[in-house]
Amino acid sequence: MKLLYFAWVRTQIGKSHEEIAKPEGVETVGDLIAHLAGRGAGYASAFARPQTIRAAINQDYVQHDHVLAATDEVALFPPVTGG
Amino acid sequence: MKLLYFAWVRTQIGKSHEEIAKPEGVETVGDLIAHLAGRGAGYASAFARPQTIRAAINQDYVQHDHVLAATDEVALFPPVTGG
Amino acid sequence: MIRITAEPFDPSRELASFGQDPAIGAIATFIGQVRDEHGGGNLMALTLEHYPGMTERKLAELEDDARARWDLSQVLIVHRHGRMEVGETIVLVATASGHRQAALEACQFLIDRLKTDAPFWKLEETKAGNHWVEAKTSDDTAADRWRQ
Amino acid sequence: MIRITAEPFDPSRELASFGQDPAIGAIATFIGQVRDEHGGGNLMALTLEHYPGMTERKLAELEDDARARWDLSQVLIVHRHGRMEVGETIVLVATASGHRQAALEACQFLIDRLKTDAPFWKLEETKAGNHWVEAKTSDDTAADRWRQ
């Protein structure tokens, strides 16, 4: 999977993107966020409140119960503030 | 009174303004319209359907039951279509 | 600010310095222009007659009403009268505010109310002859929204 | 038409040829610009981050939605990203139609939905430091109107 991070998710993790293999036991976006939160201090801070995280799969918004595919582009970010 | 006519009220009467003394028995805008309708063919045509005539006294919209003063500026015209 | 003019005007020139204030975050504009379908697809020109004096007064009242209802930094209304051809600008309404909903709502309010309150009358010139435009019930409905 | 740009842009230049069609009678525009109060009165600059690819896609979807709901002749959305200072334009939305309500409503729809649907994030630079802007509930409410 290709992971993309934006805004304070990006700055807290310290990177804008990375490639990972779909982890064992991770089925949904919510599972992925919980998994990432365990990867270190920056991740733990970025994903401390999962309900504030928005997700897009292959550039479409999805809910946290959306089921992931191994080849998905997954973006994780705070609520948008454009315009 | 100073009378002003606009749009098809003006073109049917054939003049844009005139001064008249407040006629005997004319109290309201409605009375004035009925009076003017009797002044000749152009007037009769302009005021054939009084309910389509809008009025302003001294540059403020009024209803047909508005009571006239001898020194009023009275404008008579169709519904407005600007913008 | 209210401006009534018999001369053609360019909205982008009228707006050249509009909204240039560090407290302004939102600018909404509306432009009405002469379109060919006014006269059923064969409009040649449009002439706007107005009631000098009352026009300025009514538009200034509308600006005051808008400023009382919304927190507006700037308001501009420019309205043409006289004879104009297809594509020429009839009216420009612009509002500027700190916030977007104030600018957008006030702009809509001003053009809706201008349609029913400003003493202008449109005469269409078509190949079939000239005729005065009839007022639309939909304009009354749009303006009435703001009276609730 | 959708344009995303990292360069400053001038709304009047973007609109130079907009709405020039004899069938167009109404043009509505909205401009959002950086104001000093974003950062509590001491904003120095604003940086907009976005999700390249998804941004263009979401804005194109919004244009399609607007065209499906209203009879629009032209639609233009220009959105800036990167770092910008007070007074610089963030976003321009313009709609053109035969009729005024279509242009006005579509313009409001586009900016309301853009606020909640387009993947942009604002970082404010103030004397007290930098911080990410929080999303506003009022923006969700404004966008939700159009989902009814």
Short mmCIF file of C-alpha atoms in Angstrom, two decimals:
data_model
loop_
_atom_site.label_atom_id
_atom_site.label_comp_id
_atom_site.label_asym_id
_atom_site.label_seq_id
_atom_site.Cartn_x
_atom_site.Cartn_y
_atom_site.Cartn_z
CA MET A 1 0.00 0.00 0.00
CA LYS A 2 1.04 3.55 -0.62
CA LEU A 3 0.39 5.76 2.42
CA LEU A 4 0.10 9.56 2.16
CA TYR A 5 -0.03 11.96 5.12
CA PHE A 6 -1.14 15.59 5.06
CA ALA A 7 -1.13 18.64 7.37
CA TRP A 8 -0.47 17.84 11.04
CA VAL A 9 -0.62 14.10 10.41
CA ARG A 10 2.35 14.62 8.07
CA THR A 11 4.28 16.97 10.38
CA GLN A 12 3.81 14.75 13.46
CA ILE A 13 4.88 11.61 11.62
CA GLY A 14 7.70 13.50 9.92
CA LYS A 15 7.11 12.17 6.42
CA SER A 16 4.62 12.80 3.64
CA HIS A 17 4.44 9.27 2.23
CA GLU A 18 5.71 5.74 2.56
CA GLU A 19 5.14 2.29 1.07
CA ILE A 20 4.20 -0.57 3.37
CA ALA A 21 2.97 -4.12 2.90
CA LYS A 22 -0.59 -4.54 4.15
CA PRO A 23 0.00 -5.65 7.75
CA GLU A 24 -1.29 -8.95 9.10
CA GLY A 25 -4.73 -8.51 10.70
CA VAL A 26 -5.37 -5.09 9.15
CA GLU A 27 -8.63 -5.19 7.21
CA THR A 28 -10.10 -1.69 7.44
CA VAL A 29 -8.93 1.92 7.51
CA GLY A 30 -9.62 1.92 11.26
CA ASP A 31 -7.40 -1.15 11.68
CA LEU A 32 -4.64 0.57 9.71
CA ILE A 33 -4.80 3.72 11.87
CA ALA A 34 -4.58 1.59 15.04
CA HIS A 35 -1.65 -0.33 13.56
CA LEU A 36 0.21 2.85 12.54
CA ALA A 37 -0.29 4.36 16.03
CA GLY A 38 1.98 1.61 17.34
CA ARG A 39 4.88 2.39 15.00
CA GLY A 40 6.58 5.04 17.18
CA ALA A 41 6.20 8.37 18.97
CA GLY A 42 5.34 10.53 15.92
CA TYR A 43 2.75 8.04 14.73
CA ALA A 44 1.31 7.66 18.24
CA SER A 45 0.86 11.42 18.46
CA ALA A 46 -0.62 11.78 14.93
CA PHE A 47 -3.16 9.01 15.55
CA ALA A 48 -3.86 9.62 19.27
CA ARG A 49 -7.46 10.61 18.46
CA PRO A 50 -8.53 8.37 15.55
CA GLN A 51 -11.95 10.06 15.29
CA THR A 52 -10.22 13.27 14.08
CA ILE A 53 -8.58 11.45 11.16
CA ARG A 54 -10.16 11.55 7.69
CA ALA A 55 -9.23 9.00 5.04
CA ALA A 56 -9.23 8.75 1.26
CA ILE A 57 -8.64 5.55 -0.70
CA ASN A 58 -7.45 6.04 -4.26
CA GLN A 59 -8.47 9.71 -3.96
CA ASP A 60 -12.04 9.15 -2.75
CA TYR A 61 -13.21 9.82 0.78
CA VAL A 62 -14.03 6.70 2.79
CA GLN A 63 -15.22 5.88 6.31
CA HIS A 64 -13.03 4.07 8.85
CA ASP A 65 -14.88 0.78 8.24
CA HIS A 66 -13.82 0.77 4.57
CA VAL A 67 -12.00 -2.47 3.70
CA LEU A 68 -8.46 -2.04 2.30
CA ALA A 69 -6.88 -3.71 -0.71
CA ALA A 70 -3.14 -4.45 -0.84
CA THR A 71 -2.58 -2.03 -3.75
CA ASP A 72 -4.58 0.91 -2.38
CA GLU A 73 -3.30 4.48 -2.17
CA VAL A 74 -4.36 5.42 1.37
CA ALA A 75 -4.30 9.07 2.48
CA LEU A 76 -4.74 10.03 6.14
CA PHE A 77 -5.29 13.65 7.19
CA PRO A 78 -7.25 16.06 9.42
CA PRO A 79 -10.59 17.58 8.31
CA VAL A 80 -9.99 19.82 5.29
CA THR A 81 -9.82 23.63 5.58
CA GLY A 82 -9.54 25.00 2.04
CA GLY A 83 -11.39 27.77 0.26
CA MET B 1 -48.89 68.48 -8.17
CA LYS B 2 -46.03 67.35 -10.36
CA LEU B 3 -46.91 64.19 -12.27
CA LEU B 4 -44.24 61.88 -13.72
CA TYR B 5 -44.91 58.99 -16.10
CA PHE B 6 -42.51 56.15 -16.95
CA ALA B 7 -42.24 53.27 -19.42
CA TRP B 8 -45.51 52.39 -21.24
CA VAL B 9 -47.50 54.81 -19.07
CA ARG B 10 -45.27 57.55 -20.50
CA THR B 11 -45.39 56.35 -24.11
CA GLN B 12 -49.18 55.87 -24.11
CA ILE B 13 -49.82 59.30 -22.60
CA GLY B 14 -47.18 60.82 -24.84
CA LYS B 15 -45.44 62.90 -22.20
CA SER B 16 -43.04 62.23 -19.35
CA HIS B 17 -44.30 64.85 -16.91
CA GLU B 18 -46.80 67.60 -16.34
CA GLU B 19 -47.96 69.95 -13.60
CA ILE B 20 -51.62 69.93 -12.60
CA ALA B 21 -53.64 71.44 -9.78
CA LYS B 22 -55.00 68.75 -7.46
CA PRO B 23 -58.42 68.07 -9.04
CA GLU B 24 -61.66 68.54 -7.11
CA GLY B 25 -62.75 65.28 -5.44
CA VAL B 26 -59.36 63.58 -5.87
CA GLU B 27 -58.09 62.42 -2.48
CA THR B 28 -56.04 59.29 -3.12
CA VAL B 29 -53.66 57.90 -5.73
CA GLY B 30 -56.51 55.67 -6.92
CA ASP B 31 -58.75 58.72 -7.35
CA LEU B 32 -56.02 60.46 -9.35
CA ILE B 33 -55.57 57.48 -11.68
CA ALA B 34 -59.37 57.37 -12.30
CA HIS B 35 -59.38 61.11 -12.94
CA LEU B 36 -56.46 60.94 -15.38
CA ALA B 37 -58.09 58.06 -17.29
CA GLY B 38 -60.81 60.53 -18.32
CA ARG B 39 -58.42 63.07 -19.84
CA GLY B 40 -58.23 61.59 -23.35
CA ALA B 41 -57.39 58.54 -25.43
CA GLY B 42 -53.73 58.17 -24.41
CA TYR B 43 -54.58 58.50 -20.73
CA ALA B 44 -57.53 56.12 -21.07
CA SER B 45 -55.24 53.51 -22.60
CA ALA B 46 -52.42 54.01 -20.04
CA PHE B 47 -54.80 53.68 -17.10
CA ALA B 48 -57.23 51.09 -18.55
CA ARG B 49 -56.12 48.55 -15.91
CA PRO B 50 -55.44 50.56 -12.74
CA GLN B 51 -54.29 47.46 -10.83
CA THR B 52 -51.20 47.27 -13.08
CA ILE B 53 -50.13 50.81 -12.14
CA ARG B 54 -47.52 51.36 -9.43
CA ALA B 55 -47.16 54.72 -7.71
CA ALA B 56 -44.48 56.69 -5.89
CA ILE B 57 -45.08 59.89 -3.92
CA ASN B 58 -42.02 62.06 -3.43
CA GLN B 59 -39.89 59.10 -4.52
CA ASP B 60 -41.32 56.52 -2.12
CA TYR B 61 -43.58 53.68 -3.16
CA VAL B 62 -47.19 54.01 -1.96
CA GLN B 63 -50.43 52.04 -2.30
CA HIS B 64 -53.42 53.33 -4.25
CA ASP B 65 -55.20 54.32 -1.04
CA HIS B 66 -52.43 56.78 -0.17
CA VAL B 67 -53.82 60.31 0.38
CA LEU B 68 -52.33 63.01 -1.85
CA ALA B 69 -51.09 66.48 -0.88
CA ALA B 70 -51.31 69.41 -3.31
CA THR B 71 -47.51 69.74 -3.55
CA ASP B 72 -46.70 66.05 -4.05
CA GLU B 73 -44.45 64.69 -6.78
CA VAL B 74 -46.55 61.77 -8.04
CA ALA B 75 -44.99 59.14 -10.30
CA LEU B 76 -47.13 56.54 -12.09
CA PHE B 77 -45.57 53.56 -13.87
CA PRO B 78 -45.76 49.81 -14.53
CA PRO B 79 -44.07 47.26 -12.22
CA VAL B 80 -40.29 47.77 -12.36
CA THR B 81 -38.01 45.48 -14.42
CA GLY B 82 -34.43 46.56 -13.67
CA GLY B 83 -31.33 44.57 -12.76
CA MET C 1 -21.36 53.06 -2.96
CA ILE C 2 -24.01 53.61 -5.62
CA ARG C 3 -23.33 54.68 -9.19
CA ILE C 4 -25.93 55.16 -11.95
CA THR C 5 -24.49 55.70 -15.40
CA ALA C 6 -25.62 56.14 -18.98
CA GLU C 7 -22.15 55.10 -20.23
CA PRO C 8 -20.98 51.53 -20.80
CA PHE C 9 -18.85 50.28 -17.90
CA ASP C 10 -16.35 47.49 -17.36
CA PRO C 11 -16.98 45.51 -14.15
CA SER C 12 -13.28 44.68 -13.75
CA ARG C 13 -12.40 48.39 -13.79
CA GLU C 14 -15.15 49.19 -11.29
CA LEU C 15 -13.74 46.47 -9.04
CA ALA C 16 -10.07 47.38 -9.50
CA SER C 17 -9.63 48.61 -5.92
CA PHE C 18 -12.64 46.83 -4.40
CA GLY C 19 -11.99 44.61 -1.39
CA GLN C 20 -8.41 45.77 -0.83
CA ASP C 21 -8.43 45.81 2.94
CA PRO C 22 -6.56 43.36 5.19
CA ALA C 23 -9.77 42.69 7.15
CA ILE C 24 -11.61 41.49 4.03
CA GLY C 25 -11.62 37.74 3.45
CA ALA C 26 -14.55 37.36 1.05
CA ILE C 27 -15.84 39.21 -2.01
CA ALA C 28 -19.04 38.26 -3.82
CA THR C 29 -20.12 39.84 -7.08
CA PHE C 30 -23.07 39.62 -9.42
CA ILE C 31 -23.06 40.89 -13.00
CA GLY C 32 -26.19 41.16 -15.11
CA GLN C 33 -25.65 41.62 -18.84
CA VAL C 34 -27.82 41.88 -21.94
CA ARG C 35 -28.42 38.48 -23.48
CA ASP C 36 -29.86 37.68 -26.88
CA GLU C 37 -32.77 35.64 -25.53
CA HIS C 38 -34.39 38.57 -23.77
CA GLY C 39 -36.36 39.11 -26.95
CA GLY C 40 -36.93 35.44 -27.73
CA GLY C 41 -33.54 34.96 -29.36
CA ASN C 42 -33.63 37.97 -31.64
CA LEU C 43 -32.92 40.83 -29.28
CA MET C 44 -31.11 43.70 -30.97
CA ALA C 45 -30.87 46.13 -28.07
CA LEU C 46 -32.25 46.93 -24.64
CA THR C 47 -33.09 50.38 -23.33
CA LEU C 48 -33.34 50.99 -19.61
CA GLU C 49 -35.45 53.90 -18.46
CA HIS C 50 -35.24 54.97 -14.83
CA TYR C 51 -36.57 57.52 -12.35
CA PRO C 52 -33.60 59.82 -11.65
CA GLY C 53 -33.36 60.67 -7.98
CA MET C 54 -35.60 57.86 -6.79
CA THR C 55 -33.23 55.27 -8.27
CA GLU C 56 -30.25 56.55 -6.29
CA ARG C 57 -32.41 56.84 -3.20
CA LYS C 58 -33.78 53.29 -3.41
CA LEU C 59 -30.37 51.78 -4.08
CA ALA C 60 -28.84 53.70 -1.15
CA GLU C 61 -31.67 52.35 1.05
CA LEU C 62 -30.87 48.81 -0.12
CA GLU C 63 -27.19 49.32 0.69
CA ASP C 64 -28.18 50.55 4.17
CA ASP C 65 -30.48 47.54 4.64
CA ALA C 66 -27.71 45.15 3.62
CA ARG C 67 -25.19 46.79 5.96
CA ALA C 68 -27.70 46.55 8.82
CA ARG C 69 -28.26 42.82 8.20
CA TRP C 70 -24.69 41.70 7.52
CA ASP C 71 -21.25 42.81 8.65
CA LEU C 72 -20.01 44.29 5.36
CA SER C 73 -16.78 46.19 4.80
CA GLN C 74 -17.68 47.43 1.31
CA VAL C 75 -20.70 47.54 -0.98
CA LEU C 76 -20.76 48.64 -4.62
CA ILE C 77 -23.76 48.86 -6.94
CA VAL C 78 -23.31 50.17 -10.48
CA HIS C 79 -26.41 50.28 -12.70
CA ARG C 80 -26.60 51.29 -16.32
CA HIS C 81 -29.44 53.13 -18.01
CA GLY C 82 -30.05 54.10 -21.62
CA ARG C 83 -29.63 51.95 -24.72
CA MET C 84 -27.30 48.95 -24.70
CA GLU C 85 -26.52 45.99 -26.94
CA VAL C 86 -26.11 42.25 -26.34
CA GLY C 87 -23.17 41.54 -24.03
CA GLU C 88 -23.13 44.95 -22.36
CA THR C 89 -23.28 45.05 -18.57
CA ILE C 90 -26.57 46.20 -17.04
CA VAL C 91 -25.73 45.91 -13.36
CA LEU C 92 -22.85 45.09 -11.05
CA VAL C 93 -23.34 44.27 -7.37
CA ALA C 94 -20.30 43.63 -5.16
CA THR C 95 -20.03 42.96 -1.44
CA ALA C 96 -16.96 42.48 0.74
CA SER C 97 -16.81 41.10 4.25
CA GLY C 98 -14.58 39.26 6.68
CA HIS C 99 -16.73 36.19 6.15
CA ARG C 100 -18.02 34.37 3.11
CA GLN C 101 -21.67 33.86 4.06
CA ALA C 102 -22.11 37.58 4.79
CA ALA C 103 -20.67 38.55 1.40
CA LEU C 104 -22.65 35.90 -0.52
CA GLU C 105 -25.98 36.46 1.21
CA ALA C 106 -25.75 40.25 0.99
CA CYS C 107 -24.93 40.08 -2.73
CA GLN C 108 -27.95 37.85 -3.36
CA PHE C 109 -30.16 40.10 -1.21
CA LEU C 110 -29.08 43.23 -3.09
CA ILE C 111 -29.74 41.89 -6.59
CA ASP C 112 -33.02 40.24 -5.54
CA ARG C 113 -34.33 43.42 -3.94
CA LEU C 114 -32.93 45.69 -6.66
CA LYS C 115 -35.08 43.79 -9.17
CA THR C 116 -38.30 44.67 -7.34
CA ASP C 117 -37.41 47.98 -5.63
CA ALA C 118 -35.29 50.04 -8.03
CA PRO C 119 -37.34 52.10 -10.52
CA PHE C 120 -35.97 50.82 -13.82
CA TRP C 121 -37.95 49.66 -16.86
CA LYS C 122 -36.62 47.60 -19.76
CA LEU C 123 -37.63 48.19 -23.37
CA GLU C 124 -36.60 45.41 -25.77
CA GLU C 125 -35.84 46.11 -29.40
CA THR C 126 -36.40 43.06 -31.61
CA LYS C 127 -36.91 42.52 -35.32
CA ALA C 128 -40.61 42.07 -34.52
CA GLY C 129 -40.72 45.52 -32.88
CA ASN C 130 -40.17 47.11 -29.50
CA HIS C 131 -41.90 46.09 -26.30
CA TRP C 132 -41.70 46.78 -22.59
CA VAL C 133 -40.57 43.82 -20.51
CA GLU C 134 -43.18 42.50 -18.09
CA ALA C 135 -42.29 42.05 -14.43
CA LYS C 136 -41.77 38.45 -13.33
CA THR C 137 -43.58 36.82 -10.41
CA SER C 138 -40.38 34.88 -9.72
CA ASP C 139 -38.64 38.19 -8.97
CA ASP C 140 -41.29 39.06 -6.38
CA THR C 141 -40.87 35.62 -4.84
CA ALA C 142 -37.09 36.01 -4.68
CA ALA C 143 -37.36 39.46 -3.08
CA ASP C 144 -40.02 38.29 -0.61
CA ARG C 145 -37.63 35.74 0.88
CA TRP C 146 -35.73 38.65 2.43
CA ARG C 147 -38.84 40.13 4.07
CA GLN C 148 -39.41 37.16 6.38
CA MET D 1 -12.83 24.68 -15.75
CA ILE D 2 -10.55 23.89 -12.81
CA ARG D 3 -7.13 25.39 -12.21
CA ILE D 4 -4.84 24.70 -9.24
CA THR D 5 -1.83 26.95 -9.03
CA ALA D 6 1.11 27.66 -6.75
CA GLU D 7 1.54 31.12 -8.31
CA PRO D 8 -0.33 34.27 -7.24
CA PHE D 9 -3.24 35.03 -9.57
CA ASP D 10 -5.35 38.06 -10.39
CA PRO D 11 -9.11 37.30 -10.42
CA SER D 12 -9.80 40.02 -13.01
CA ARG D 13 -7.32 38.43 -15.40
CA GLU D 14 -8.79 34.97 -14.84
CA LEU D 15 -12.22 36.43 -15.64
CA ALA D 16 -11.12 38.51 -18.64
CA SER D 17 -12.98 36.38 -21.17
CA PHE D 18 -15.43 34.75 -18.75
CA GLY D 19 -19.13 35.06 -19.53
CA GLN D 20 -18.62 36.43 -23.03
CA ASP D 21 -21.45 34.60 -24.75
CA PRO D 22 -24.66 36.21 -26.03
CA ALA D 23 -26.72 33.56 -24.17
CA ILE D 24 -25.24 34.55 -20.79
CA GLY D 25 -27.25 37.03 -18.74
CA ALA D 26 -25.82 36.48 -15.27
CA ILE D 27 -22.36 36.00 -13.78
CA ALA D 28 -21.75 35.33 -10.09
CA THR D 29 -18.29 35.24 -8.55
CA PHE D 30 -16.79 34.56 -5.17
CA ILE D 31 -13.26 35.49 -4.16
CA GLY D 32 -11.63 34.29 -0.96
CA GLN D 33 -8.49 36.12 0.11
CA VAL D 34 -6.05 36.01 3.02
CA ARG D 35 -7.15 38.35 5.80
CA ASP D 36 -5.16 39.49 8.79
CA GLU D 37 -7.62 38.10 11.33
CA HIS D 38 -7.10 34.49 10.36
CA GLY D 39 -4.42 34.37 13.01
CA GLY D 40 -6.23 36.49 15.60
CA GLY D 41 -5.19 39.80 14.04
CA ASN D 42 -1.51 39.07 13.66
CA LEU D 43 -1.39 36.73 10.70
CA MET D 44 1.82 37.02 8.74
CA ALA D 45 1.23 34.38 6.09
CA LEU D 46 -0.90 31.40 5.20
CA THR D 47 0.33 28.19 3.59
CA LEU D 48 -2.10 25.91 1.81
CA GLU D 49 -1.16 22.28 1.49
CA HIS D 50 -3.19 20.07 -0.82
CA TYR D 51 -3.44 16.52 -2.16
CA PRO D 52 -2.35 16.79 -5.80
CA GLY D 53 -4.56 14.71 -8.05
CA MET D 54 -7.39 14.33 -5.56
CA THR D 55 -7.87 18.10 -5.45
CA GLU D 56 -8.39 18.39 -9.21
CA ARG D 57 -10.63 15.33 -9.11
CA LYS D 58 -12.86 16.60 -6.30
CA LEU D 59 -13.19 20.07 -7.86
CA ALA D 60 -14.08 18.54 -11.24
CA GLU D 61 -16.74 16.46 -9.47
CA LEU D 62 -18.14 19.61 -7.86
CA GLU D 63 -18.27 21.34 -11.24
CA ASP D 64 -20.13 18.32 -12.66
CA ASP D 65 -22.56 18.36 -9.71
CA ALA D 66 -23.24 22.07 -10.20
CA ARG D 67 -23.81 21.64 -13.93
CA ALA D 68 -26.24 18.78 -13.23
CA ARG D 69 -28.24 20.90 -10.76
CA TRP D 70 -28.29 24.23 -12.62
CA ASP D 71 -28.27 25.28 -16.26
CA LEU D 72 -24.78 26.78 -16.39
CA SER D 73 -22.98 28.04 -19.47
CA GLN D 74 -19.56 28.38 -17.81
CA VAL D 75 -17.89 27.43 -14.53
CA LEU D 76 -14.43 28.47 -13.36
CA ILE D 77 -12.66 27.48 -10.15
CA VAL D 78 -9.11 28.67 -9.51
CA HIS D 79 -7.49 27.62 -6.22
CA ARG D 80 -4.10 28.60 -4.93
CA HIS D 81 -1.75 26.47 -2.88
CA GLY D 82 1.58 27.20 -1.24
CA ARG D 83 2.54 30.21 0.87
CA MET D 84 0.66 33.50 0.52
CA GLU D 85 0.45 36.80 2.36
CA VAL D 86 -2.42 38.99 3.55
CA GLY D 87 -4.51 40.26 0.63
CA GLU D 88 -3.54 37.48 -1.79
CA THR D 89 -6.33 35.54 -3.44
CA ILE D 90 -6.88 31.97 -2.20
CA VAL D 91 -9.82 30.96 -4.35
CA LEU D 92 -11.98 32.24 -7.19
CA VAL D 93 -15.31 30.66 -8.10
CA ALA D 94 -17.27 31.98 -11.08
CA THR D 95 -20.51 30.78 -12.66
CA ALA D 96 -22.33 32.04 -15.74
CA SER D 97 -25.89 31.30 -16.79
CA GLY D 98 -28.82 32.67 -18.70
CA HIS D 99 -30.52 33.33 -15.38
CA ARG D 100 -29.49 34.99 -12.18
CA GLN D 101 -30.69 32.44 -9.62
CA ALA D 102 -28.82 29.63 -11.37
CA ALA D 103 -25.57 31.61 -11.37
CA LEU D 104 -25.93 32.79 -7.75
CA GLU D 105 -27.01 29.46 -6.28
CA ALA D 106 -24.36 27.48 -8.16
CA CYS D 107 -21.63 29.89 -7.00
CA GLN D 108 -22.73 29.52 -3.38
CA PHE D 109 -22.99 25.73 -3.77
CA LEU D 110 -19.47 25.48 -5.21
CA ILE D 111 -17.73 27.49 -2.49
CA ASP D 112 -19.74 25.81 0.30
CA ARG D 113 -18.92 22.31 -0.96
CA LEU D 114 -15.33 23.19 -1.85
CA LYS D 115 -14.76 24.08 1.82
CA THR D 116 -15.71 20.58 2.99
CA ASP D 117 -14.80 18.42 -0.03
CA ALA D 118 -11.56 19.72 -1.52
CA PRO D 119 -8.42 18.33 0.17
CA PHE D 120 -6.70 21.55 1.26
CA TRP D 121 -5.25 22.38 4.67
CA LYS D 122 -4.34 25.83 5.96
CA LEU D 123 -1.26 26.52 8.07
CA GLU D 124 -1.22 29.96 9.71
CA GLU D 125 2.01 31.77 10.45
CA THR D 126 1.66 34.23 13.31
CA LYS D 127 4.10 35.96 15.64
CA ALA D 128 3.06 33.42 18.27
CA GLY D 129 4.04 30.55 15.97
CA ASN D 130 2.55 28.38 13.28
CA HIS D 131 -0.60 26.32 13.62
CA TRP D 132 -2.95 24.29 11.47
CA VAL D 133 -6.41 25.80 11.08
CA GLU D 134 -9.23 23.74 12.57
CA ALA D 135 -12.24 22.84 10.44
CA LYS D 136 -15.41 24.79 11.27
CA THR D 137 -18.76 23.20 12.07
CA SER D 138 -20.40 26.12 10.26
CA ASP D 139 -18.73 24.95 7.04
CA ASP D 140 -20.23 21.47 7.46
CA THR D 141 -23.63 23.04 8.06
CA ALA D 142 -23.33 25.22 4.96
CA ALA D 143 -22.29 22.27 2.80
CA ASP D 144 -25.03 20.03 4.24
CA ARG D 145 -27.73 22.40 2.96
CA TRP D 146 -26.91 21.19 -0.55
CA ARG D 147 -27.26 17.51 0.34
CA GLN D 148 -30.97 17.75 1.13
#
